[in-house]
mmCIF file of C-alpha atoms (C1' of nucleotides) in Angstrom:
data_model
loop_
_atom_site.group_PDB
_atom_site.id
_atom_site.type_symbol
_atom_site.label_atom_id
_atom_site.label_comp_id
_atom_site.label_asym_id
_atom_site.label_seq_id
_atom_site.Cartn_x
_atom_site.Cartn_y
_atom_site.Cartn_z
ATOM 1 C CA MET A 1 130.676 78.022 49.518
ATOM 2 C CA LEU A 2 127.275 78.458 51.009
ATOM 3 C CA SER A 3 125.347 81.396 49.580
ATOM 4 C CA LYS A 4 123.978 84.114 51.864
ATOM 5 C CA LYS A 5 120.724 82.975 51.328
ATOM 6 C CA THR A 6 121.521 79.550 52.806
ATOM 7 C CA LYS A 7 123.563 81.016 55.863
ATOM 8 C CA TYR A 8 120.493 83.453 56.508
ATOM 9 C CA ALA A 9 117.999 80.662 56.387
ATOM 10 C CA ILE A 10 120.098 78.558 58.912
ATOM 11 C CA ASN A 11 120.351 81.600 61.274
ATOM 12 C CA ALA A 12 116.745 82.322 61.192
ATOM 13 C CA LEU A 13 115.888 78.556 61.625
ATOM 14 C CA VAL A 14 118.191 78.508 64.581
ATOM 15 C CA PHE A 15 116.825 81.542 66.147
ATOM 16 C CA ILE A 16 113.104 80.112 65.473
ATOM 17 C CA ALA A 17 113.816 76.743 67.011
ATOM 18 C CA LYS A 18 115.460 78.579 70.048
ATOM 19 C CA ASN A 19 112.378 80.397 70.786
ATOM 20 C CA LYS A 20 110.889 78.246 73.598
ATOM 21 C CA LYS A 21 107.057 79.729 73.896
ATOM 22 C CA ASP A 22 105.196 78.498 71.210
ATOM 23 C CA GLU A 23 104.337 82.008 69.428
ATOM 24 C CA PRO A 24 105.217 82.606 66.081
ATOM 25 C CA ILE A 25 108.436 84.863 64.978
ATOM 26 C CA SER A 26 107.904 87.763 62.735
ATOM 27 C CA VAL A 27 110.431 88.447 59.967
ATOM 28 C CA SER A 28 111.024 91.732 61.374
ATOM 29 C CA ARG A 29 112.208 90.348 64.719
ATOM 30 C CA ILE A 30 114.538 87.883 62.887
ATOM 31 C CA SER A 31 115.499 90.871 60.554
ATOM 32 C CA GLU A 32 116.628 92.976 63.306
ATOM 33 C CA GLU A 33 118.138 90.610 65.666
ATOM 34 C CA HIS A 34 120.542 89.148 62.634
ATOM 35 C CA GLN A 35 120.835 92.143 60.611
ATOM 36 C CA ILE A 36 119.402 90.582 57.503
ATOM 37 C CA PRO A 37 117.728 92.753 55.087
ATOM 38 C CA LEU A 38 113.868 92.539 55.725
ATOM 39 C CA LYS A 39 112.521 91.954 52.147
ATOM 40 C CA PHE A 40 115.254 89.578 51.357
ATOM 41 C CA LEU A 41 114.620 87.232 54.643
ATOM 42 C CA GLU A 42 110.967 87.326 53.576
ATOM 43 C CA THR A 43 111.612 85.487 50.303
ATOM 44 C CA ILE A 44 113.802 83.037 52.321
ATOM 45 C CA LEU A 45 111.066 82.341 54.774
ATOM 46 C CA THR A 46 108.657 81.988 52.016
ATOM 47 C CA GLU A 47 110.852 79.299 50.325
ATOM 48 C CA LEU A 48 110.967 77.609 53.569
ATOM 49 C CA LYS A 49 107.413 77.724 53.894
ATOM 50 C CA ASN A 50 106.847 76.039 50.396
ATOM 51 C CA ALA A 51 109.401 73.494 51.370
ATOM 52 C CA ARG A 52 107.199 72.746 54.411
ATOM 53 C CA ILE A 53 109.801 73.428 56.715
ATOM 54 C CA VAL A 54 108.274 76.088 58.509
ATOM 55 C CA ASN A 55 104.662 77.326 58.615
ATOM 56 C CA SER A 56 103.126 80.698 58.818
ATOM 57 C CA THR A 57 100.534 82.540 60.598
ATOM 58 C CA LYS A 58 99.017 85.635 58.925
ATOM 59 C CA GLY A 59 97.891 88.771 60.462
ATOM 60 C CA LYS A 60 98.857 90.763 63.495
ATOM 61 C CA TYR A 61 100.975 88.818 66.038
ATOM 62 C CA GLY A 62 101.444 86.484 63.189
ATOM 63 C CA GLY A 63 104.956 84.818 62.043
ATOM 64 C CA TYR A 64 106.777 81.917 61.394
ATOM 65 C CA SER A 65 107.258 78.558 63.285
ATOM 66 C CA LEU A 66 108.946 75.195 62.720
ATOM 67 C CA ASN A 67 106.801 72.937 60.870
ATOM 68 C CA GLN A 68 108.943 69.786 61.922
ATOM 69 C CA THR A 69 110.768 68.979 65.042
ATOM 70 C CA PRO A 70 114.305 70.270 65.293
ATOM 71 C CA GLU A 71 115.654 66.792 65.278
ATOM 72 C CA ARG A 72 114.176 66.218 61.657
ATOM 73 C CA ILE A 73 115.252 69.518 59.975
ATOM 74 C CA GLN A 74 118.705 68.526 58.318
ATOM 75 C CA MET A 75 121.256 71.128 56.959
ATOM 76 C CA ALA A 76 121.475 68.714 53.795
ATOM 77 C CA LYS A 77 117.869 69.768 53.186
ATOM 78 C CA ILE A 78 118.326 73.540 53.520
ATOM 79 C CA ILE A 79 121.737 73.665 51.613
ATOM 80 C CA ARG A 80 119.968 71.769 48.608
ATOM 81 C CA LEU A 81 117.042 74.141 48.579
ATOM 82 C CA PHE A 82 118.968 77.031 48.238
ATOM 83 C CA ASP A 83 122.213 76.280 46.843
ATOM 84 C CA GLY A 84 121.205 73.178 44.977
ATOM 85 C CA ALA A 85 123.643 70.049 44.825
ATOM 86 C CA ILE A 86 125.901 69.443 47.613
ATOM 87 C CA ALA A 87 128.185 67.291 45.179
ATOM 88 C CA LEU A 88 131.465 68.563 43.415
ATOM 89 C CA LEU A 89 130.234 66.960 40.208
ATOM 90 C CA PRO A 90 126.725 66.792 38.784
ATOM 91 C CA CYS A 91 127.297 62.994 37.940
ATOM 92 C CA VAL A 92 127.577 62.263 41.570
ATOM 93 C CA SER A 93 124.759 64.359 42.984
ATOM 94 C CA GLU A 94 121.764 62.617 44.261
ATOM 95 C CA ASN A 95 119.052 65.245 43.960
ATOM 96 C CA PHE A 96 120.619 67.254 40.922
ATOM 97 C CA TYR A 97 122.071 64.484 38.609
ATOM 98 C CA GLY A 98 123.353 65.604 35.298
ATOM 99 C CA ARG A 99 126.240 64.558 33.058
ATOM 100 C CA CYS A 100 129.470 66.521 33.038
ATOM 101 C CA GLU A 101 129.962 68.547 30.134
ATOM 102 C CA LYS A 102 132.189 66.930 27.550
ATOM 103 C CA CYS A 103 132.575 63.838 29.868
ATOM 104 C CA ILE A 104 133.614 61.046 27.836
ATOM 105 C CA ASP A 105 133.259 57.781 29.947
ATOM 106 C CA GLU A 106 131.427 58.171 33.523
ATOM 107 C CA GLU A 107 132.282 54.810 34.784
ATOM 108 C CA THR A 108 135.920 55.049 34.347
ATOM 109 C CA CYS A 109 136.319 58.737 35.311
ATOM 110 C CA GLY A 110 139.045 59.070 38.150
ATOM 111 C CA ILE A 111 137.938 62.373 39.382
ATOM 112 C CA ARG A 112 134.327 61.394 39.718
ATOM 113 C CA GLN A 113 135.248 58.499 41.821
ATOM 114 C CA ILE A 114 137.013 61.005 44.136
ATOM 115 C CA ALA A 115 133.904 63.140 44.007
ATOM 116 C CA MET A 116 131.586 60.368 44.823
ATOM 117 C CA GLU A 117 133.800 59.622 48.230
ATOM 118 C CA ILE A 118 133.554 63.151 49.247
ATOM 119 C CA HIS A 119 130.062 63.516 48.534
ATOM 120 C CA SER A 120 128.845 60.514 50.560
ATOM 121 C CA GLU A 121 131.144 61.569 53.356
ATOM 122 C CA THR A 122 129.537 65.254 53.238
ATOM 123 C CA VAL A 123 126.173 64.267 52.757
ATOM 124 C CA LYS A 124 126.449 61.940 55.734
ATOM 125 C CA ARG A 125 127.613 64.679 57.917
ATOM 126 C CA LEU A 126 125.047 67.255 56.721
ATOM 127 C CA LYS A 127 122.262 64.894 57.237
ATOM 128 C CA ALA A 128 123.432 64.172 60.960
ATOM 129 C CA ALA A 129 123.563 68.206 61.392
ATOM 130 C CA THR A 130 119.853 68.685 62.161
ATOM 131 C CA LEU A 131 118.717 72.056 63.803
ATOM 132 C CA ALA A 132 118.717 70.230 67.281
ATOM 133 C CA ASP A 133 122.268 69.008 66.724
ATOM 134 C CA ILE A 134 123.350 72.648 66.030
ATOM 135 C CA ILE A 135 121.870 73.991 68.959
ATOM 136 C CA LYS A 136 123.154 71.141 71.192
ATOM 137 C CA ARG A 137 126.757 71.911 69.749
ATOM 138 C CA GLU A 138 126.439 75.695 70.513
ATOM 139 C CA GLU A 139 125.302 75.036 73.969
ATOM 140 C CA LYS A 140 128.337 72.840 74.373
ATOM 141 C CA LEU A 141 130.733 75.344 72.881
ATOM 142 C CA LYS A 142 129.354 78.072 75.234
ATOM 143 C CA LYS A 143 130.484 76.376 78.461
ATOM 144 C CA MET B 1 129.863 72.313 42.432
ATOM 145 C CA LEU B 2 133.047 72.742 40.506
ATOM 146 C CA SER B 3 133.319 75.280 37.687
ATOM 147 C CA LYS B 4 133.818 74.257 34.288
ATOM 148 C CA LYS B 5 137.019 76.117 34.486
ATOM 149 C CA THR B 6 138.238 73.586 37.293
ATOM 150 C CA LYS B 7 137.104 70.599 35.189
ATOM 151 C CA TYR B 8 138.490 71.709 31.862
ATOM 152 C CA ALA B 9 141.653 72.224 33.959
ATOM 153 C CA ILE B 10 141.547 68.836 35.452
ATOM 154 C CA ASN B 11 140.978 67.144 32.087
ATOM 155 C CA ALA B 12 143.783 69.111 30.426
ATOM 156 C CA LEU B 13 146.267 67.895 33.279
ATOM 157 C CA VAL B 14 145.166 64.402 32.939
ATOM 158 C CA PHE B 15 145.634 64.680 29.130
ATOM 159 C CA ILE B 16 149.177 66.159 29.549
ATOM 160 C CA ALA B 17 150.097 63.784 32.182
ATOM 161 C CA LYS B 18 149.028 60.550 30.007
ATOM 162 C CA ASN B 19 151.513 61.827 27.332
ATOM 163 C CA LYS B 20 154.412 59.468 27.958
ATOM 164 C CA LYS B 21 156.698 61.099 25.016
ATOM 165 C CA ASP B 22 158.142 64.182 26.766
ATOM 166 C CA GLU B 23 157.112 66.308 23.772
ATOM 167 C CA PRO B 24 154.921 69.467 24.993
ATOM 168 C CA ILE B 25 150.980 69.325 24.026
ATOM 169 C CA SER B 26 149.551 72.211 22.397
ATOM 170 C CA VAL B 27 146.360 73.795 23.410
ATOM 171 C CA SER B 28 144.913 73.049 20.093
ATOM 172 C CA ARG B 29 145.154 69.375 20.551
ATOM 173 C CA ILE B 30 143.751 69.228 24.017
ATOM 174 C CA SER B 31 140.873 71.513 22.877
ATOM 175 C CA GLU B 32 139.939 69.261 19.955
ATOM 176 C CA GLU B 33 140.357 66.152 22.045
ATOM 177 C CA HIS B 34 138.270 67.324 24.813
ATOM 178 C CA GLN B 35 135.886 69.593 22.850
ATOM 179 C CA ILE B 36 136.954 72.449 24.877
ATOM 180 C CA PRO B 37 136.664 76.229 23.350
ATOM 181 C CA LEU B 38 140.076 76.971 22.253
ATOM 182 C CA LYS B 39 140.500 80.534 23.463
ATOM 183 C CA PHE B 40 139.002 79.522 26.894
ATOM 184 C CA LEU B 41 141.416 76.740 27.393
ATOM 185 C CA GLU B 42 144.335 79.107 26.456
ATOM 186 C CA THR B 43 143.363 81.419 29.506
ATOM 187 C CA ILE B 44 143.297 78.281 31.654
ATOM 188 C CA LEU B 45 146.529 76.965 30.740
ATOM 189 C CA THR B 46 147.902 80.381 31.362
ATOM 190 C CA GLU B 47 146.806 80.301 34.784
ATOM 191 C CA LEU B 48 148.039 76.944 35.227
ATOM 192 C CA LYS B 49 151.496 78.278 33.970
ATOM 193 C CA ASN B 50 151.430 81.238 36.415
ATOM 194 C CA ALA B 51 150.869 78.742 39.111
ATOM 195 C CA ARG B 52 153.695 76.828 38.176
ATOM 196 C CA ILE B 53 151.885 73.550 37.664
ATOM 197 C CA VAL B 54 152.677 73.561 33.980
ATOM 198 C CA ASN B 55 155.270 75.135 31.849
ATOM 199 C CA SER B 56 155.122 76.185 28.059
ATOM 200 C CA THR B 57 157.330 75.902 25.166
ATOM 201 C CA LYS B 58 156.775 78.761 22.587
ATOM 202 C CA GLY B 59 157.081 78.725 18.863
ATOM 203 C CA LYS B 60 155.984 75.831 16.316
ATOM 204 C CA TYR B 61 155.947 72.377 17.944
ATOM 205 C CA GLY B 62 155.677 74.255 21.278
ATOM 206 C CA GLY B 63 152.938 73.607 24.126
ATOM 207 C CA TYR B 64 152.636 72.609 27.545
ATOM 208 C CA SER B 65 154.081 69.970 29.906
ATOM 209 C CA LEU B 66 153.992 69.536 33.614
ATOM 210 C CA ASN B 67 156.255 71.310 35.776
ATOM 211 C CA GLN B 68 155.749 68.706 38.485
ATOM 212 C CA THR B 69 155.554 65.190 38.994
ATOM 213 C CA PRO B 70 152.054 63.754 38.958
ATOM 214 C CA GLU B 71 152.330 62.567 42.335
ATOM 215 C CA ARG B 72 152.820 66.355 43.432
ATOM 216 C CA ILE B 73 149.927 67.658 41.773
ATOM 217 C CA GLN B 74 146.878 67.703 43.895
ATOM 218 C CA MET B 75 143.373 68.397 43.362
ATOM 219 C CA ALA B 76 143.165 70.600 46.250
ATOM 220 C CA LYS B 77 145.606 73.164 44.631
ATOM 221 C CA ILE B 78 143.706 73.183 41.154
ATOM 222 C CA ILE B 79 140.421 73.755 42.758
ATOM 223 C CA ARG B 80 141.495 76.412 44.917
ATOM 224 C CA LEU B 81 143.405 78.181 41.854
ATOM 225 C CA PHE B 82 140.191 78.250 39.995
ATOM 226 C CA ASP B 83 137.315 78.127 42.440
ATOM 227 C CA GLY B 84 138.842 79.643 45.396
ATOM 228 C CA ALA B 85 137.875 78.252 48.803
ATOM 229 C CA ILE B 86 136.995 74.497 49.379
ATOM 230 C CA ALA B 87 135.373 75.272 52.681
ATOM 231 C CA LEU B 88 131.644 75.591 53.064
ATOM 232 C CA LEU B 89 132.032 78.686 55.016
ATOM 233 C CA PRO B 90 134.823 81.309 54.709
ATOM 234 C CA CYS B 91 135.529 81.169 58.589
ATOM 235 C CA VAL B 92 136.940 77.722 58.270
ATOM 236 C CA SER B 93 138.937 78.140 55.150
ATOM 237 C CA GLU B 94 142.699 77.735 54.924
ATOM 238 C CA ASN B 95 143.633 79.876 52.105
ATOM 239 C CA PHE B 96 140.630 82.366 51.967
ATOM 240 C CA TYR B 97 139.943 83.162 55.517
ATOM 241 C CA GLY B 98 137.151 85.523 56.081
ATOM 242 C CA ARG B 99 134.349 85.996 58.740
ATOM 243 C CA CYS B 100 130.789 85.283 57.770
ATOM 244 C CA GLU B 101 128.663 88.366 57.230
ATOM 245 C CA LYS B 102 126.902 89.036 60.649
ATOM 246 C CA CYS B 103 128.269 86.584 62.617
ATOM 247 C CA ILE B 104 127.927 87.075 66.198
ATOM 248 C CA ASP B 105 130.472 84.620 67.621
ATOM 249 C CA GLU B 106 132.665 82.344 65.536
ATOM 250 C CA GLU B 107 133.937 80.484 68.357
ATOM 251 C CA THR B 108 130.504 79.248 69.574
ATOM 252 C CA CYS B 109 128.804 78.771 65.999
ATOM 253 C CA GLY B 110 127.283 75.287 65.734
ATOM 254 C CA ILE B 111 127.296 75.241 62.059
ATOM 255 C CA ARG B 112 130.715 76.320 62.055
ATOM 256 C CA GLN B 113 131.813 73.443 63.858
ATOM 257 C CA ILE B 114 130.230 70.986 61.292
ATOM 258 C CA ALA B 115 131.932 73.091 58.355
ATOM 259 C CA MET B 116 135.198 72.531 60.040
ATOM 260 C CA GLU B 117 134.787 68.736 60.117
ATOM 261 C CA ILE B 118 133.433 68.346 56.452
ATOM 262 C CA HIS B 119 136.258 70.688 55.445
ATOM 263 C CA SER B 120 139.162 68.723 56.997
ATOM 264 C CA GLU B 121 137.773 65.515 55.459
ATOM 265 C CA THR B 122 137.389 67.123 52.126
ATOM 266 C CA VAL B 123 140.817 68.611 52.123
ATOM 267 C CA LYS B 124 142.356 65.266 52.997
ATOM 268 C CA ARG B 125 140.827 63.602 50.194
ATOM 269 C CA LEU B 126 141.470 66.334 47.820
ATOM 270 C CA LYS B 127 145.201 66.666 48.868
ATOM 271 C CA ALA B 128 145.573 62.638 48.339
ATOM 272 C CA ALA B 129 143.866 63.030 45.005
ATOM 273 C CA THR B 130 146.705 63.614 42.906
ATOM 274 C CA LEU B 131 147.265 63.520 39.190
ATOM 275 C CA ALA B 132 148.752 60.215 39.652
ATOM 276 C CA ASP B 133 146.160 58.839 41.865
ATOM 277 C CA ILE B 134 143.471 59.756 39.083
ATOM 278 C CA ILE B 135 145.419 58.230 36.463
ATOM 279 C CA LYS B 136 145.965 54.972 38.632
ATOM 280 C CA ARG B 137 142.091 55.061 39.479
ATOM 281 C CA GLU B 138 141.154 55.293 35.949
ATOM 282 C CA GLU B 139 143.335 52.242 34.909
ATOM 283 C CA LYS B 140 142.147 50.335 37.603
ATOM 284 C CA LEU B 141 138.407 51.239 36.644
ATOM 285 C CA LYS B 142 139.024 50.353 32.830
ATOM 286 C CA LYS B 143 139.450 46.447 33.746
ATOM 287 C "C1'" DT C 1 84.801 99.012 63.240
ATOM 288 C "C1'" DA C 2 89.196 101.148 62.670
ATOM 289 C "C1'" DT C 3 94.070 100.201 63.306
ATOM 290 C "C1'" DA C 4 98.281 98.237 63.534
ATOM 291 C "C1'" DA C 5 101.073 94.469 62.527
ATOM 292 C "C1'" DA C 6 102.133 91.054 59.856
ATOM 293 C "C1'" DA C 7 102.229 87.383 55.892
ATOM 294 C "C1'" DC C 8 101.846 87.475 51.023
ATOM 295 C "C1'" DC C 9 102.417 88.784 45.910
ATOM 296 C "C1'" DT C 10 104.808 90.534 41.797
ATOM 297 C "C1'" DA C 11 108.139 93.160 39.714
ATOM 298 C "C1'" DT C 12 112.460 95.102 38.939
ATOM 299 C "C1'" DC C 13 117.513 95.629 39.414
ATOM 300 C "C1'" DA C 14 122.442 96.521 40.359
ATOM 301 C "C1'" DG C 15 126.660 93.796 40.698
ATOM 302 C "C1'" DT C 16 129.311 90.034 40.053
ATOM 303 C "C1'" DT C 17 130.862 86.084 38.374
ATOM 304 C "C1'" DT C 18 131.075 82.691 34.734
ATOM 305 C "C1'" DT C 19 132.096 81.265 30.185
ATOM 306 C "C1'" DA C 20 133.470 82.484 26.949
ATOM 307 C "C1'" DT C 21 135.111 85.445 22.011
ATOM 308 C "C1'" DA C 22 138.036 88.415 18.800
ATOM 309 C "C1'" DG C 23 142.051 90.112 16.899
ATOM 310 C "C1'" DG C 24 146.069 90.023 16.819
ATOM 311 C "C1'" DA C 25 151.766 90.127 18.405
ATOM 312 C "C1'" DA C 26 155.828 87.573 19.734
ATOM 313 C "C1'" DT C 27 158.440 83.237 19.356
ATOM 314 C "C1'" DT C 28 160.389 79.198 17.159
ATOM 315 C "C1'" DA C 29 161.204 75.104 14.397
ATOM 316 C "C1'" DA C 30 162.149 73.584 10.178
ATOM 317 C "C1'" DT D 1 160.053 82.456 4.798
ATOM 318 C "C1'" DT D 2 156.532 79.924 6.789
ATOM 319 C "C1'" DA D 3 153.481 77.695 9.815
ATOM 320 C "C1'" DA D 4 152.339 76.627 14.246
ATOM 321 C "C1'" DT D 5 152.407 77.699 18.409
ATOM 322 C "C1'" DT D 6 152.078 80.725 22.953
ATOM 323 C "C1'" DC D 7 151.306 85.327 24.712
ATOM 324 C "C1'" DC D 8 148.542 89.622 25.318
ATOM 325 C "C1'" DT D 9 144.664 92.547 25.679
ATOM 326 C "C1'" DA D 10 140.176 93.701 25.155
ATOM 327 C "C1'" DT D 11 135.417 92.960 25.249
ATOM 328 C "C1'" DA D 12 130.923 90.584 26.045
ATOM 329 C "C1'" DA D 13 126.853 87.683 26.774
ATOM 330 C "C1'" DA D 14 124.667 84.999 30.043
ATOM 331 C "C1'" DA D 15 123.583 83.758 34.605
ATOM 332 C "C1'" DC D 16 123.484 83.902 39.189
ATOM 333 C "C1'" DT D 17 123.645 86.657 43.709
ATOM 334 C "C1'" DG D 18 121.821 89.646 46.988
ATOM 335 C "C1'" DA D 19 118.715 92.786 47.130
ATOM 336 C "C1'" DT D 20 115.055 96.624 46.812
ATOM 337 C "C1'" DA D 21 110.178 98.782 45.790
ATOM 338 C "C1'" DG D 22 105.216 98.907 46.330
ATOM 339 C "C1'" DG D 23 101.928 97.305 47.251
ATOM 340 C "C1'" DT D 24 97.472 94.030 48.896
ATOM 341 C "C1'" DT D 25 95.529 90.606 52.322
ATOM 342 C "C1'" DT D 26 94.798 88.738 56.488
ATOM 343 C "C1'" DT D 27 94.060 88.873 61.525
ATOM 344 C "C1'" DA D 28 94.088 90.309 66.504
ATOM 345 C "C1'" DT D 29 92.621 93.447 69.584
ATOM 346 C "C1'" DA D 30 91.535 98.119 71.329
#
DNA sequence: TATAAAACCTATCAGTTTTATAGGAATTAA
DNA sequence: TTAATTCCTATAAAACTGATAGGTTTTATA
């Protein structure tokens, strides 16, 4: 399951992306709109900023805006940033590889093979799921 | 990521299933073979027993054996037993449904639609992944 | 130049979950 | 009777999650 942090991050990004004027959006604005605790959301946006997904404008009338086009912001990246590995097992993870505890032989592990297949399928979909894609889906669903 | 509990459970089940003679297998035997803490493994097998996946024989020379054929024991079930929902979001879970916090409209949520697609694909694979399937895969990989 | 609204910084913390450990009671084959 | 086992109940350390607290710094604008 995705953590609240990841879900809040996705909601915030969708909210920022939907804003057509190119003025930055403040944390307090997103916080009110989505009922996300202000201070918690602040740390989330700081992480997104450190990952160069958004950038910030300081001072009055400041806030956050996207640092990449919505087409380039993939859910795979957001999830990895906040929740870590997407894989079911560390031994099939691309970005957070690790051996399983007490694994006898990775090469002949049956459950590993299954995890690999699920992983590649899931990652493929989470890379296709960009901010732009999500917004397009929502527009379609609203009709 | 799967919890250690789930991984230990799968390892234990594979070990029990591989045993051809139909004598039960003791927890201590699995614990030694797989380096899993004895008492921890005990609680895992108790849960598997409560879920009617294995059954137990008490007393000397007792232990655990499968309560279903390896063809009927699906990884989906084991994972749900120890880790809960397979889905990325509670709102697309079959067995552990719940609304997302602060969700405005489930029907028009874009990330939900993506989570649904990933969920159905993943569950399909985790249902096909039976104990028998895993063992067959391992035999193939050993060649 | 004062003010208000914002990001930025650092620290803390409560609750839950995960991963165990401890010590025995009951059961059963030999 | 003994040894090996499951079964039962309680406890606990460590890590993680979700959040709060109290400011400092920056900047647009009246």
